[in-house]
Amino acid sequence: MRLGCGVFAASCVAIEVLGVAIFLRGFFPASVRSSSPTGHQAEPPAPEPLAGASSNWTKLPLPLFSKAVIVLIDALRDDFVFGSKGARYMPFTTYLMGKGPSHSFVAEAKPPTVTMPRIKALMTGSLPGFVDIIRNLNSPALQEDNVIRQAKAAGKRMIFYGDETWVKLFPKHFVEYDGTTSFFVSDYTEVDSNVTRHLEKVLKRGDWDMLILHYLGLDHIGHVSGPDSPLIGYKLREMDGILMKIYTALLTKEKETLSPSLLVLCGDHGMSETGSHGAASAEEVRTPLVLVSSAFERKPGDIRHPTQVQQTDLAATLAIGLGLPIPKDSIGSLLFPVVERRPMREQLRFLHLNGVQLSRLLQENVPAYEKDPGFEQFVMAERLHGNWVKLHLEEDHSGALLNLGTKVARQYLSALKTLSLALSMHVAQYDIYSMAVGTIIVLEALTLLLLSTPQVLHRRAELEVPLSPPMFSLLFYLMFLVLSAIHVVVCTSAESSCYFCSLPWLAAGGVMVLVSALLCVIASALARMVMDSTLLQKSTTHPCSGWSEVGLLLLLGTVGHVLSLGASSFVEEEHQTWYFLVNTLCLALSQETCRSYFLGDNKELPHCFHTEPASVGAICMQQDHIACEAPKGGQADKGPCPSGARRGHVRWAVLAGPWLVLACCRLLRSLNHTGVQGAHRPDLGHWLTSASHKMELSCLAALSLLVIFMLAQRGCSLVSKVALALGLVGVFCYRVAIGNLLFPWQLTNRGISKGILEARFVYVFVLGILFTGTKDLLKSQVIVADFKVKTVALWELYSGLVLLAALLLRPHNLPVLAFSLLIQTIMTKFIWKPLRHDVAEITVMHYWFGQAFFYFQGNSNNIATIDISAGFVGLDTYMEIPATFLTVFGTYVGPVLWAGHLAHFLSAEASSYSDSAMSRACFCYALICSVPVATYIVLVTSLRYHLFIWSVFSPKLLYEGMHLLITAALCVLFTATSQTGHTRAWVKTGARNQ
C-alpha cells in the first residue's frame, strides 16, 4: 500500500497520541487507599489500650468544638499573613496570631498546587495524584472517605459559599450552597462579593454546624497582575475585615451556648512570583494555617511562633475536633497543640485513634509493614499507653503517672510523624500494565517512522507501507492471540485496579489489533529492507546525499537534547539547552555564509539544494558575486541576475543575517528569566510590569505592535491588511481597558474594566482573516494552475494566528512576537533562500526556533508558568472548550507560529523544491517531535521512583503529551496543504504524457 509521506507521518503521530494517553493514565494513578469499603456506616473506633484488661473508653470522644468555620482564601501565601504584607494589610489577623487564642502553622502543600487536588488533600488527608491537574478543569464527585462525608453521616448541617469545585466534589452534602466558577480569572470582585453577601445572615442563624467559605479573588488577582500588584493589599484588607466579622459573631454565639467554636484560616496553595501556581516552589507550597478558638486561651508571655506542618494534617485535626472518625485514607497526623490543654487521658486517646488509622493504612498498602520504623514505634507507644491507662484506673496520682503520660505522648507523636512519612513515600501505585501498553504503541509508531526515513531521504513522495499482507498473515493472528492471552491473564490476576483492564473488551481488542498490526508491518518493513539492501546502498541519482556541517549539527543537537532529558537539572533548565542550540546554529550558519561568499570554490556548489531532476536552475554562491545558473532545458528563466552593486549589498546582508539573529536571541533571553535557577532573578519583564514603568511598557507594546503589523501584512490581501491593522489597534485598546497599558494622553488608569468588548472586537478580525485564508486555501485545491493562491492563503492563516497571539500574550511579551517575525524574515531572505538548505534542515531549524521561543515567552517545564488568564480573554463566563483552546494556544505560540511559517515558506518556494517538499517536511517534523516523547516515556518509566519524579519529571511529561497532540494537529494541516502539490504533480505528469 502506497501512502504519501505526510499522510503516513500524521497517522503515526495520531497512533502515538493514543499510546501516550494510555501511558499517562497508567503513570498518574490513584493514591494509596484503604481497602475497607467507604460507606455511610462508620466502623466502631478502636478501644483504648489497657494492659491486662478492657477499657471503658470504646466510643469516639465528644467533639471539642460545637461549630466550625473554614475560611479558605485561594492562593494565600504564608508571607501574605506572616510577613510584612500581613502586618500591614491584616492587622486583626496579626493580633489574633500574636496575642489572641490561636495556633499558627505553615502548612506545606504537595504538588500539584492547583485548587481541586488541594481541596481533596484538606478534606481527605491524602495526597491526590498528579493527574488531578487535568481533572481540575471538571471535578468529579469525590469517592474517597473525607471529613465532609463523615460530618454528613453524623447528622451535621453544612453550608458552603464560594468556588463551585466544592459542590462538584461533594454533591448533596450541603444543606445550603452558592457556587461561583473558579476559572474566570478576570473577575476578582464579584466572586468574593457573592460569598460575603450571605455572611451576615448566616452568622446570625444557629441552624448549622459547619460553614465553609472559599474566596477566589486573591488568586484571580495573582493570575492577572502577579503577587506584587497593589490590588493584593486591598484584597488582604478585605479578607481581614471578613475574619474579624466571623470571629466576633462566633464569640457572641459562644456566650449563648457556652461551647467553644473553631475558626480556620487557610490557603489551598500559594502563588509564584509570576502570580501562577501548580509547581513546587516555596512560594507555591507554603500556605498559612491559623486555628482560632476560645479553647486556645494563652497565658501571659505565651509566645507562639508558626510551626511547619503538612497540609494533610488538617483532615485528622478537624475530624478529632468535631468528634468524627478520621478519614480512612488520611496520611496526616493530629496537630497536637489543638488538644494539648485537654486532660492527659483524652490527649492519649486522640493520638491513639490517629495512630490506629495510620497503621491500618500502612498494613493495607505496604507488604512488610511490621519492619516499618513507624509501625514499631506505634506498637511500643500502644504498649506504654496500656500501662498508663492501667495506672490511671488504679487512681495512681503520683508524678510517675504524669511522666509516663508525657513519654507516651512523645512516643505517639514520633510514631505518627514516621508513619505519615512512610505513607507519603508510598503515595502512588503505578499501573504498569497500562504504562507498558502505551509505551509499546509509541515505540512501534516511532520505529515505523525511523524505518521509513531512508525512503524520505531519497526524496520519495510516497512510501511503500506493507499494510495488507501482514493483516492476513499467520504472524498477525498469532500475535493477536498471544496479546489477548496476556491481557486475560493480567486482568484476572491483577491485585490493584488497572485502567486498561477496565476498558470494554471491544476497545481493548481494538488496541491489541493495532499493536499486532504494527508489529507485523515493522517485521515486513525490516524484511524488505534486508532483501533490498537499502541500508547498504548509496543513492546514485543524488550525488550530494552526504551530510553538510549544518545538517550534522542539527542531528547531533537533536540527539543531545534527547539524551539530556534523563537528568533532572537539564529538564528544569531545558531552556538553556535550546538557547545553546540556537546560538550554536547561528554561529554555524555564519561560518557557512562566510565560506560560501568569501572562501568558496567557484567550481563547486556549497550545497546540493536542488535535489529533484525537474527543479528550476540552481544558485551558485561564489566568492565575489551571486551568479544565476542557466535553467534546465525547456524551462523559463527566473529573472535577471542582480547588478554588481545589488550583489554586494546582498552579500553583506547574507553575511550579517546570522549575527542579527544571534543579537535578537540575546535580547529575548533578558526579557524573561525562566527555569528554576534563574526564575527569581530580576529581568526586563519584571521591570516593565512594575506599576512605576507602565508608560515605558505602553511605548514598547505600541512599538512591538507596529513592527508586527509591518512584518505580518507583507503577504496579505488588502482586506486582510486593514483587518490586521484594526485588530492590532484593538489589542492595544484591550490592554488599556484592563489596566495593563496607558494611552499617551493618560497619566493613570481610569475606569478599569474586563475588556470584554475590546477583546471581542479583535476576535472579529481574527476570525475574518482566518476565514479568508481558509477560503483561499480551499480555492487553491480546485484551481491547480494558480499556485500563488495557496501561498497567500497560508500567509493569511499565519497572520490571523499572529493577531490572536498578540491578543493573548501579556504586554511585556509582545516584543517576543515581534522578534519572532523579524527572525523569520531575516532567516528567509538572507539564509534559507540564498543558501538553499534541504527541506529536512529547514524543518529542523524551524522546530529549534519554535522550541526556543516557547521559553523566550517565559514558559518552562513548570506548571506554574502556564498563563491561564489567556484562556479568558474576551469571555464574560467560563466556557471550557474556548478557554482550554486559548490557554493551550497562548502557551504554545512559539512552536505553532514557527510551524505555520514553515508551511508558508515551502509553499512560497515551491519552484525551488520538489512537489513532495511539504509532505517531507511533515514527515521530518513528526519524526523530530516523536523521538523526544518516546525517549522520555522510557526514561520516566525507569525513573518512576526518583526523588524528583513528581516535581520535575511529571510536569515535563504533561508538556510532552500536549506538544505531541499539537504536533498531530500540525501534521494534519501539513498533509492537507500538501494535497495541492500532489494535484500539481499529477497535472504535470498528464501534460507530459499528452
CSV table of C-alpha atoms in Angstrom, one decimal, residues 150-412:
chain,number,residue,atom,x,y,z
A,150,GLN,CA,-18.3,11.9,57.9
A,151,ALA,CA,-19.9,15.1,59.0
A,152,LYS,CA,-23.0,14.5,56.9
A,153,ALA,CA,-23.2,10.9,58.2
A,154,ALA,CA,-23.1,12.3,61.7
A,155,GLY,CA,-26.0,14.5,61.0
A,156,LYS,CA,-24.2,17.8,60.9
A,157,ARG,CA,-25.6,20.6,58.8
A,158,MET,CA,-23.1,22.2,56.5
A,159,ILE,CA,-23.3,25.4,54.4
A,160,PHE,CA,-21.0,26.4,51.7
A,161,TYR,CA,-20.3,29.6,49.6
A,162,GLY,CA,-17.6,30.1,47.1
A,163,ASP,CA,-15.7,28.0,44.5
A,164,GLU,CA,-18.1,25.6,42.8
A,165,THR,CA,-15.4,22.9,42.9
A,166,TRP,CA,-16.7,22.0,46.4
A,167,VAL,CA,-20.2,21.5,45.1
A,168,LYS,CA,-18.8,19.1,42.4
A,169,LEU,CA,-16.6,17.2,44.8
A,170,PHE,CA,-19.3,16.9,47.5
A,171,PRO,CA,-22.7,16.9,45.8
A,172,LYS,CA,-25.8,16.7,48.0
A,173,HIS,CA,-23.7,17.2,51.1
A,174,PHE,CA,-24.6,20.9,51.8
A,175,VAL,CA,-28.0,22.0,53.1
A,176,GLU,CA,-27.3,25.4,51.5
A,177,TYR,CA,-24.7,26.5,49.0
A,178,ASP,CA,-24.0,29.1,46.3
A,179,GLY,CA,-21.1,28.2,44.0
A,180,THR,CA,-19.1,30.5,41.7
A,181,THR,CA,-16.8,29.5,38.8
A,182,SER,CA,-13.1,29.5,39.7
A,183,PHE,CA,-11.8,29.8,36.1
A,184,PHE,CA,-13.0,33.3,35.2
A,185,VAL,CA,-9.8,34.9,36.4
A,186,SER,CA,-10.5,38.4,35.1
A,187,ASP,CA,-13.1,38.8,37.9
A,188,TYR,CA,-11.7,39.4,41.4
A,189,THR,CA,-14.6,41.3,43.0
A,190,GLU,CA,-17.9,39.6,42.2
A,191,VAL,CA,-16.6,36.2,43.0
A,192,ASP,CA,-15.9,37.3,46.6
A,193,SER,CA,-18.9,39.6,46.9
A,194,ASN,CA,-21.1,36.6,46.0
A,195,VAL,CA,-19.7,34.9,49.1
A,196,THR,CA,-19.7,37.8,51.5
A,197,ARG,CA,-23.3,38.8,50.8
A,198,HIS,CA,-24.6,35.7,52.5
A,199,LEU,CA,-22.3,36.0,55.5
A,200,GLU,CA,-24.2,38.4,57.8
A,201,LYS,CA,-27.5,36.5,57.5
A,202,VAL,CA,-25.8,33.1,58.1
A,203,LEU,CA,-23.8,34.2,61.1
A,204,LYS,CA,-27.0,35.3,62.9
A,205,ARG,CA,-28.5,31.9,62.4
A,206,GLY,CA,-27.8,28.9,64.6
A,207,ASP,CA,-29.1,26.1,62.4
A,208,TRP,CA,-25.6,25.0,61.1
A,209,ASP,CA,-22.6,23.1,62.4
A,210,MET,CA,-20.0,23.8,59.7
A,211,LEU,CA,-19.7,26.8,57.4
A,212,ILE,CA,-17.1,26.8,54.5
A,213,LEU,CA,-16.2,29.9,52.6
A,214,HIS,CA,-13.9,29.7,49.6
A,215,TYR,CA,-12.7,33.2,48.4
A,216,LEU,CA,-11.2,33.3,44.9
A,217,GLY,CA,-10.4,37.0,44.4
A,218,LEU,CA,-6.8,36.8,45.6
A,219,ASP,CA,-6.0,34.0,43.2
A,220,HIS,CA,-7.5,35.9,40.3
A,221,ILE,CA,-5.5,39.0,41.0
A,222,GLY,CA,-2.3,36.9,41.1
A,223,HIS,CA,-3.1,35.4,37.7
A,224,VAL,CA,-3.8,38.7,36.1
A,225,SER,CA,-1.3,41.1,37.9
A,226,GLY,CA,1.1,39.0,40.0
A,227,PRO,CA,1.8,39.0,43.8
A,228,ASP,CA,3.2,42.5,43.8
A,229,SER,CA,0.1,44.1,42.4
A,230,PRO,CA,-1.4,46.9,44.5
A,231,LEU,CA,-4.7,45.0,44.4
A,232,ILE,CA,-3.2,42.3,46.6
A,233,GLY,CA,-3.2,44.7,49.6
A,234,TYR,CA,-6.8,45.8,49.1
A,235,LYS,CA,-7.9,42.2,48.9
A,236,LEU,CA,-6.0,41.2,52.0
A,237,ARG,CA,-7.5,44.1,53.9
A,238,GLU,CA,-11.0,42.9,52.7
A,239,MET,CA,-10.3,39.4,53.9
A,240,ASP,CA,-9.1,40.7,57.3
A,241,GLY,CA,-12.4,42.5,57.8
A,242,ILE,CA,-14.3,39.4,57.0
A,243,LEU,CA,-12.3,37.4,59.5
A,244,MET,CA,-13.0,40.0,62.2
A,245,LYS,CA,-16.7,39.8,61.4
A,246,ILE,CA,-16.7,36.0,61.7
A,247,TYR,CA,-14.7,35.9,64.9
A,248,THR,CA,-16.9,38.5,66.6
A,249,ALA,CA,-20.1,36.6,65.6
A,250,LEU,CA,-18.6,33.3,66.9
A,251,LEU,CA,-17.8,34.9,70.3
A,252,THR,CA,-21.3,36.2,70.6
A,253,LYS,CA,-22.7,32.7,69.9
A,254,GLU,CA,-20.4,31.1,72.4
A,255,LYS,CA,-21.8,33.3,75.2
A,256,GLU,CA,-25.2,31.7,74.5
A,257,THR,CA,-24.1,28.1,74.1
A,258,LEU,CA,-21.1,28.1,76.5
A,259,SER,CA,-19.3,25.8,74.0
A,260,PRO,CA,-16.2,26.8,72.0
A,261,SER,CA,-16.2,27.2,68.2
A,262,LEU,CA,-13.4,26.9,65.8
A,263,LEU,CA,-12.3,29.4,63.1
A,264,VAL,CA,-9.9,28.0,60.5
A,265,LEU,CA,-8.0,30.3,58.1
A,266,CYS,CA,-6.1,28.5,55.4
A,267,GLY,CA,-5.0,28.6,51.8
A,268,ASP,CA,-5.2,25.8,49.2
A,269,HIS,CA,-1.9,26.7,47.6
A,270,GLY,CA,0.5,29.7,47.3
A,271,MET,CA,1.4,31.9,44.4
A,272,SER,CA,4.6,32.1,42.4
A,273,GLU,CA,6.5,35.3,41.7
A,274,THR,CA,4.6,35.5,38.4
A,275,GLY,CA,1.2,35.0,40.0
A,276,SER,CA,0.6,31.5,38.9
A,277,HIS,CA,0.7,28.1,40.7
A,278,GLY,CA,0.9,24.4,40.1
A,279,ALA,CA,4.5,23.5,40.8
A,280,ALA,CA,6.7,23.0,43.8
A,281,SER,CA,8.5,26.3,44.5
A,282,ALA,CA,8.5,27.6,48.1
A,283,GLU,CA,6.1,30.4,47.2
A,284,GLU,CA,3.6,27.9,45.8
A,285,VAL,CA,3.7,25.2,48.5
A,286,ARG,CA,3.9,27.3,51.7
A,287,THR,CA,0.4,28.3,52.9
A,288,PRO,CA,-0.8,29.7,56.3
A,289,LEU,CA,-3.0,27.7,58.6
A,290,VAL,CA,-4.4,29.6,61.5
A,291,LEU,CA,-6.7,27.9,64.1
A,292,VAL,CA,-8.6,30.3,66.3
A,293,SER,CA,-10.8,29.3,69.3
A,294,SER,CA,-11.6,30.4,72.8
A,295,ALA,CA,-10.3,27.0,73.8
A,296,PHE,CA,-6.8,28.1,72.9
A,297,GLU,CA,-6.5,30.8,75.5
A,298,ARG,CA,-2.9,31.6,76.1
A,299,LYS,CA,-1.2,32.6,79.3
A,300,PRO,CA,0.7,35.9,79.7
A,301,GLY,CA,4.0,35.7,78.0
A,302,ASP,CA,3.0,32.7,75.9
A,303,ILE,CA,4.6,33.4,72.5
A,304,ARG,CA,3.6,31.1,69.8
A,305,HIS,CA,5.6,31.0,66.5
A,306,PRO,CA,4.3,29.4,63.4
A,307,THR,CA,5.5,25.8,63.1
A,308,GLN,CA,5.7,23.8,59.8
A,309,VAL,CA,3.2,21.1,59.3
A,310,GLN,CA,1.7,19.2,56.3
A,311,GLN,CA,-1.5,20.4,54.7
A,312,THR,CA,-2.9,16.8,55.0
A,313,ASP,CA,-2.8,17.2,58.8
A,314,LEU,CA,-5.9,19.4,58.8
A,315,ALA,CA,-8.3,16.5,58.0
A,316,ALA,CA,-7.3,14.5,61.0
A,317,THR,CA,-7.4,17.6,63.2
A,318,LEU,CA,-10.9,18.6,62.0
A,319,ALA,CA,-12.2,15.1,62.5
A,320,ILE,CA,-10.9,14.9,66.1
A,321,GLY,CA,-12.2,18.5,66.8
A,322,LEU,CA,-15.7,17.7,65.5
A,323,GLY,CA,-15.9,14.2,67.1
A,324,LEU,CA,-15.8,12.4,63.7
A,325,PRO,CA,-13.8,9.3,62.6
A,326,ILE,CA,-10.6,10.2,60.8
A,327,PRO,CA,-10.9,9.6,57.0
A,328,LYS,CA,-9.6,6.1,56.2
A,329,ASP,CA,-7.2,7.3,53.5
A,330,SER,CA,-5.7,10.2,55.5
A,331,ILE,CA,-1.9,10.2,55.9
A,332,GLY,CA,-1.9,13.3,58.1
A,333,SER,CA,-1.3,13.5,61.8
A,334,LEU,CA,-3.2,15.4,64.5
A,335,LEU,CA,-2.0,18.9,65.2
A,336,PHE,CA,-1.1,18.3,68.9
A,337,PRO,CA,-1.4,22.0,70.1
A,338,VAL,CA,-5.2,21.7,69.4
A,339,VAL,CA,-5.6,19.1,72.2
A,340,GLU,CA,-2.7,19.9,74.5
A,341,ARG,CA,-4.9,21.7,77.0
A,342,ARG,CA,-7.2,18.6,77.3
A,343,PRO,CA,-6.8,16.0,80.1
A,344,MET,CA,-3.9,13.6,79.6
A,345,ARG,CA,-6.3,10.6,79.0
A,346,GLU,CA,-8.1,12.5,76.2
A,347,GLN,CA,-4.8,13.5,74.6
A,348,LEU,CA,-3.6,10.0,74.5
A,349,ARG,CA,-6.9,8.8,73.2
A,350,PHE,CA,-6.8,11.2,70.3
A,351,LEU,CA,-3.2,10.2,69.4
A,352,HIS,CA,-4.1,6.5,69.7
A,353,LEU,CA,-7.0,6.9,67.3
A,354,ASN,CA,-4.8,8.7,64.8
A,355,GLY,CA,-2.1,6.0,65.1
A,356,VAL,CA,-4.5,3.1,64.6
A,357,GLN,CA,-5.9,4.7,61.4
A,358,LEU,CA,-2.4,5.3,60.0
A,359,SER,CA,-1.1,1.8,61.0
A,360,ARG,CA,-4.1,0.2,59.3
A,361,LEU,CA,-3.5,2.2,56.1
A,362,LEU,CA,0.2,1.1,56.2
A,363,GLN,CA,-0.8,-2.5,56.6
A,364,GLU,CA,-3.1,-2.4,53.6
A,365,ASN,CA,-0.5,-0.8,51.3
A,366,VAL,CA,2.9,-1.9,52.5
A,367,PRO,CA,3.6,-5.7,52.5
A,368,ALA,CA,6.5,-5.6,55.0
A,369,TYR,CA,4.7,-3.2,57.4
A,370,GLU,CA,6.0,-5.0,60.5
A,371,LYS,CA,9.5,-3.8,59.8
A,372,ASP,CA,8.5,-0.2,59.2
A,373,PRO,CA,10.0,2.0,61.9
A,374,GLY,CA,6.8,4.0,62.3
A,375,PHE,CA,4.8,0.8,63.0
A,376,GLU,CA,7.3,-0.4,65.5
A,377,GLN,CA,7.2,2.9,67.3
A,378,PHE,CA,3.4,2.8,67.3
A,379,VAL,CA,3.4,-0.7,68.8
A,380,MET,CA,5.7,0.5,71.6
A,381,ALA,CA,3.6,3.6,72.2
A,382,GLU,CA,0.4,1.5,72.4
A,383,ARG,CA,2.1,-0.8,74.9
A,384,LEU,CA,3.1,2.1,77.1
A,385,HIS,CA,-0.3,3.6,76.7
A,386,GLY,CA,-1.9,0.5,78.1
A,387,ASN,CA,0.4,0.7,81.1
A,388,TRP,CA,-0.6,4.3,81.6
A,389,VAL,CA,-4.3,3.5,81.5
A,390,LYS,CA,-3.9,0.8,84.0
A,391,LEU,CA,-2.1,3.1,86.4
A,392,HIS,CA,-4.7,5.8,85.8
A,393,LEU,CA,-7.6,3.4,86.6
A,394,GLU,CA,-5.8,2.4,89.7
A,395,GLU,CA,-6.0,6.1,90.7
A,396,ASP,CA,-2.3,6.5,90.9
A,397,HIS,CA,-1.8,10.3,91.1
A,398,SER,CA,1.9,10.2,91.6
A,399,GLY,CA,4.4,12.1,89.5
A,400,ALA,CA,5.2,8.8,87.7
A,401,LEU,CA,1.8,8.8,86.1
A,402,LEU,CA,2.4,12.3,84.6
A,403,ASN,CA,5.9,11.5,83.5
A,404,LEU,CA,4.7,8.3,81.8
A,405,GLY,CA,1.9,10.1,80.1
A,406,THR,CA,4.2,12.7,78.7
A,407,LYS,CA,6.5,9.9,77.5
A,408,VAL,CA,3.7,8.1,75.8
A,409,ALA,CA,2.5,11.3,74.1
A,410,ARG,CA,6.0,11.9,72.7
A,411,GLN,CA,6.2,8.3,71.5
A,412,TYR,CA,2.9,8.6,69.8
